[in-house]
């Protein structure tokens, strides 16, 4: 069997700031960092539980555009956590905004949507309380 792995890459204006945000707000662990000739990160990989995602700077010449460049995010990142309310509170305390409040949903989950400070939308979901 061939090994495959999908690594979402969030394009952000400042990978250092985004990496610090995701570490603090989500508890993500930084596991890889590549630097460009200017010493700034070109990619930072994070592990969150059994999943990984990356952040990279916006580079319009390559077609790498941030949500601000596009007028919004075309992708939803979904994270399943033990404490959706606590995760949402940490995210908003660190500069995110609530797009859809976290509450019990009729489909049996407690979830909501948070827009992080870089314009990316996150569905925060977990067990209802």
PDB file of C-alpha atoms in Angstrom:
ATOM      1  CA  UNK A   1       0.000   0.000   0.000  1.00  0.00           C
ATOM      2  CA  UNK A   2       1.275   3.466  -0.870  1.00  0.00           C
ATOM      3  CA  UNK A   3       1.593   5.955   1.972  1.00  0.00           C
ATOM      4  CA  UNK A   4      -0.366   9.179   1.469  1.00  0.00           C
ATOM      5  CA  UNK A   5      -0.791  12.168   3.717  1.00  0.00           C
ATOM      6  CA  UNK A   6      -2.728  15.381   3.165  1.00  0.00           C
ATOM      7  CA  UNK A   7      -1.187  18.458   4.755  1.00  0.00           C
ATOM      8  CA  UNK A   8      -3.415  21.521   4.601  1.00  0.00           C
ATOM      9  CA  UNK A   9      -1.303  24.649   4.237  1.00  0.00           C
ATOM     10  CA  UNK A  10      -2.710  27.904   5.580  1.00  0.00           C
ATOM     11  CA  UNK A  11      -1.387  30.966   3.782  1.00  0.00           C
ATOM     12  CA  UNK A  12      -0.842  33.816   6.232  1.00  0.00           C
ATOM     13  CA  UNK A  13       0.809  37.247   6.202  1.00  0.00           C
ATOM     14  CA  UNK A  14       3.214  36.331   9.041  1.00  0.00           C
ATOM     15  CA  UNK A  15       4.077  32.641   9.613  1.00  0.00           C
ATOM     16  CA  UNK A  16       5.914  33.351  12.894  1.00  0.00           C
ATOM     17  CA  UNK A  17       2.889  35.126  14.369  1.00  0.00           C
ATOM     18  CA  UNK A  18       0.502  32.459  13.032  1.00  0.00           C
ATOM     19  CA  UNK A  19       2.649  29.646  14.394  1.00  0.00           C
ATOM     20  CA  UNK A  20       2.696  31.250  17.861  1.00  0.00           C
ATOM     21  CA  UNK A  21      -1.085  31.736  17.692  1.00  0.00           C
ATOM     22  CA  UNK A  22      -1.771  28.091  16.771  1.00  0.00           C
ATOM     23  CA  UNK A  23       0.584  26.867  19.505  1.00  0.00           C
ATOM     24  CA  UNK A  24      -1.072  29.053  22.161  1.00  0.00           C
ATOM     25  CA  UNK A  25      -4.717  28.852  21.085  1.00  0.00           C
ATOM     26  CA  UNK A  26      -4.894  25.244  19.849  1.00  0.00           C
ATOM     27  CA  UNK A  27      -1.965  23.566  21.600  1.00  0.00           C
ATOM     28  CA  UNK A  28      -0.360  22.724  18.235  1.00  0.00           C
ATOM     29  CA  UNK A  29       3.215  21.458  18.374  1.00  0.00           C
ATOM     30  CA  UNK A  30       5.682  22.872  15.871  1.00  0.00           C
ATOM     31  CA  UNK A  31       7.473  19.912  14.262  1.00  0.00           C
ATOM     32  CA  UNK A  32       9.204  21.381  11.200  1.00  0.00           C
ATOM     33  CA  UNK A  33      10.389  24.785  10.014  1.00  0.00           C
ATOM     34  CA  UNK A  34      12.110  25.728   6.761  1.00  0.00           C
ATOM     35  CA  UNK A  35      13.683  29.147   6.371  1.00  0.00           C
ATOM     36  CA  UNK A  36      14.205  31.174   3.217  1.00  0.00           C
ATOM     37  CA  UNK A  37      17.374  33.031   2.291  1.00  0.00           C
ATOM     38  CA  UNK A  38      16.095  36.036   4.243  1.00  0.00           C
ATOM     39  CA  UNK A  39      15.790  33.954   7.440  1.00  0.00           C
ATOM     40  CA  UNK A  40      11.996  34.115   7.443  1.00  0.00           C
ATOM     41  CA  UNK A  41       9.969  30.889   7.496  1.00  0.00           C
ATOM     42  CA  UNK A  42       8.743  29.548   4.169  1.00  0.00           C
ATOM     43  CA  UNK A  43       6.845  26.717   5.854  1.00  0.00           C
ATOM     44  CA  UNK A  44       6.096  25.761   9.457  1.00  0.00           C
ATOM     45  CA  UNK A  45       4.500  22.387  10.146  1.00  0.00           C
ATOM     46  CA  UNK A  46       2.375  21.776  13.232  1.00  0.00           C
ATOM     47  CA  UNK A  47       1.054  18.580  14.779  1.00  0.00           C
ATOM     48  CA  UNK A  48      -2.273  18.629  16.526  1.00  0.00           C
ATOM     49  CA  UNK A  49      -3.150  15.233  17.926  1.00  0.00           C
ATOM     50  CA  UNK A  50      -2.806  12.765  15.042  1.00  0.00           C
ATOM     51  CA  UNK A  51      -3.120  15.472  12.362  1.00  0.00           C
ATOM     52  CA  UNK A  52      -0.729  17.960  10.840  1.00  0.00           C
ATOM     53  CA  UNK A  53      -1.062  21.273   9.035  1.00  0.00           C
ATOM     54  CA  UNK A  54       1.355  23.866   7.738  1.00  0.00           C
ATOM     55  CA  UNK A  55       1.540  27.632   7.510  1.00  0.00           C
ATOM     56  CA  UNK A  56       3.367  29.579   4.809  1.00  0.00           C
ATOM     57  CA  UNK A  57       3.642  33.242   3.907  1.00  0.00           C
ATOM     58  CA  UNK A  58       1.553  34.805   1.183  1.00  0.00           C
ATOM     59  CA  UNK A  59       3.542  34.912  -2.077  1.00  0.00           C
ATOM     60  CA  UNK A  60       1.270  36.423  -4.738  1.00  0.00           C
ATOM     61  CA  UNK A  61       3.764  35.636  -7.537  1.00  0.00           C
ATOM     62  CA  UNK A  62       3.255  31.927  -6.767  1.00  0.00           C
ATOM     63  CA  UNK A  63      -0.515  32.247  -6.389  1.00  0.00           C
ATOM     64  CA  UNK A  64      -0.246  31.811  -2.611  1.00  0.00           C
ATOM     65  CA  UNK A  65      -2.864  34.247  -1.350  1.00  0.00           C
ATOM     66  CA  UNK A  66      -4.109  34.769   2.190  1.00  0.00           C
ATOM     67  CA  UNK A  67      -7.813  35.074   3.051  1.00  0.00           C
ATOM     68  CA  UNK A  68      -7.341  38.868   3.221  1.00  0.00           C
ATOM     69  CA  UNK A  69      -6.016  38.812  -0.362  1.00  0.00           C
ATOM     70  CA  UNK A  70      -9.017  36.748  -1.477  1.00  0.00           C
ATOM     71  CA  UNK A  71     -11.713  38.536   0.509  1.00  0.00           C
ATOM     72  CA  UNK A  72     -12.340  35.471   2.697  1.00  0.00           C
ATOM     73  CA  UNK A  73     -11.394  31.836   3.186  1.00  0.00           C
ATOM     74  CA  UNK A  74     -12.531  29.185   0.716  1.00  0.00           C
ATOM     75  CA  UNK A  75     -11.710  26.312   3.087  1.00  0.00           C
ATOM     76  CA  UNK A  76     -13.009  25.361   6.525  1.00  0.00           C
ATOM     77  CA  UNK A  77     -10.579  23.696   8.912  1.00  0.00           C
ATOM     78  CA  UNK A  78     -12.432  21.404  11.327  1.00  0.00           C
ATOM     79  CA  UNK A  79     -10.975  20.426  14.671  1.00  0.00           C
ATOM     80  CA  UNK A  80     -12.580  17.920  17.008  1.00  0.00           C
ATOM     81  CA  UNK A  81     -11.664  18.609  20.633  1.00  0.00           C
ATOM     82  CA  UNK A  82     -12.621  17.492  24.136  1.00  0.00           C
ATOM     83  CA  UNK A  83     -13.603  21.035  25.152  1.00  0.00           C
ATOM     84  CA  UNK A  84     -15.034  23.094  22.263  1.00  0.00           C
ATOM     85  CA  UNK A  85     -15.948  25.990  24.560  1.00  0.00           C
ATOM     86  CA  UNK A  86     -12.465  26.201  26.057  1.00  0.00           C
ATOM     87  CA  UNK A  87     -10.819  25.992  22.643  1.00  0.00           C
ATOM     88  CA  UNK A  88     -13.105  28.710  21.275  1.00  0.00           C
ATOM     89  CA  UNK A  89     -12.389  30.894  24.319  1.00  0.00           C
ATOM     90  CA  UNK A  90      -8.600  30.531  23.857  1.00  0.00           C
ATOM     91  CA  UNK A  91      -8.894  31.315  20.153  1.00  0.00           C
ATOM     92  CA  UNK A  92     -10.950  34.463  20.740  1.00  0.00           C
ATOM     93  CA  UNK A  93      -8.755  35.579  23.660  1.00  0.00           C
ATOM     94  CA  UNK A  94      -5.816  35.441  21.235  1.00  0.00           C
ATOM     95  CA  UNK A  95      -7.522  37.590  18.581  1.00  0.00           C
ATOM     96  CA  UNK A  96     -10.038  35.389  16.720  1.00  0.00           C
ATOM     97  CA  UNK A  97     -13.698  36.266  16.233  1.00  0.00           C
ATOM     98  CA  UNK A  98     -16.808  34.133  16.582  1.00  0.00           C
ATOM     99  CA  UNK A  99     -18.483  33.547  13.215  1.00  0.00           C
ATOM    100  CA  UNK A 100     -21.061  31.048  14.547  1.00  0.00           C
ATOM    101  CA  UNK A 101     -21.404  30.546  18.334  1.00  0.00           C
ATOM    102  CA  UNK A 102     -20.369  27.215  19.829  1.00  0.00           C
ATOM    103  CA  UNK A 103     -23.502  25.466  21.023  1.00  0.00           C
ATOM    104  CA  UNK A 104     -25.223  22.098  21.012  1.00  0.00           C
ATOM    105  CA  UNK A 105     -26.394  21.241  17.485  1.00  0.00           C
ATOM    106  CA  UNK A 106     -29.345  19.051  16.444  1.00  0.00           C
ATOM    107  CA  UNK A 107     -26.963  16.555  14.807  1.00  0.00           C
ATOM    108  CA  UNK A 108     -25.525  15.561  18.198  1.00  0.00           C
ATOM    109  CA  UNK A 109     -22.361  17.688  18.391  1.00  0.00           C
ATOM    110  CA  UNK A 110     -21.392  20.889  20.157  1.00  0.00           C
ATOM    111  CA  UNK A 111     -19.851  23.096  17.517  1.00  0.00           C
ATOM    112  CA  UNK A 112     -19.380  26.562  16.121  1.00  0.00           C
ATOM    113  CA  UNK A 113     -17.120  28.508  13.766  1.00  0.00           C
ATOM    114  CA  UNK A 114     -14.233  30.763  14.667  1.00  0.00           C
ATOM    115  CA  UNK A 115     -12.352  33.051  12.249  1.00  0.00           C
ATOM    116  CA  UNK A 116      -8.722  33.158  13.346  1.00  0.00           C
ATOM    117  CA  UNK A 117      -6.728  36.427  13.229  1.00  0.00           C
ATOM    118  CA  UNK A 118      -5.431  35.464   9.760  1.00  0.00           C
ATOM    119  CA  UNK A 119      -8.898  35.037   8.203  1.00  0.00           C
ATOM    120  CA  UNK A 120      -9.082  31.226   8.265  1.00  0.00           C
ATOM    121  CA  UNK A 121     -12.350  29.652   9.422  1.00  0.00           C
ATOM    122  CA  UNK A 122     -12.247  26.817  11.941  1.00  0.00           C
ATOM    123  CA  UNK A 123     -15.171  24.566  12.874  1.00  0.00           C
ATOM    124  CA  UNK A 124     -14.655  23.734  16.543  1.00  0.00           C
ATOM    125  CA  UNK A 125     -16.572  20.581  17.418  1.00  0.00           C
ATOM    126  CA  UNK A 126     -16.912  18.057  20.208  1.00  0.00           C
ATOM    127  CA  UNK A 127     -19.401  16.199  22.328  1.00  0.00           C
ATOM    128  CA  UNK A 128     -22.473  18.098  23.546  1.00  0.00           C
ATOM    129  CA  UNK A 129     -22.687  19.123  27.177  1.00  0.00           C
TER     130      UNK A 129
END
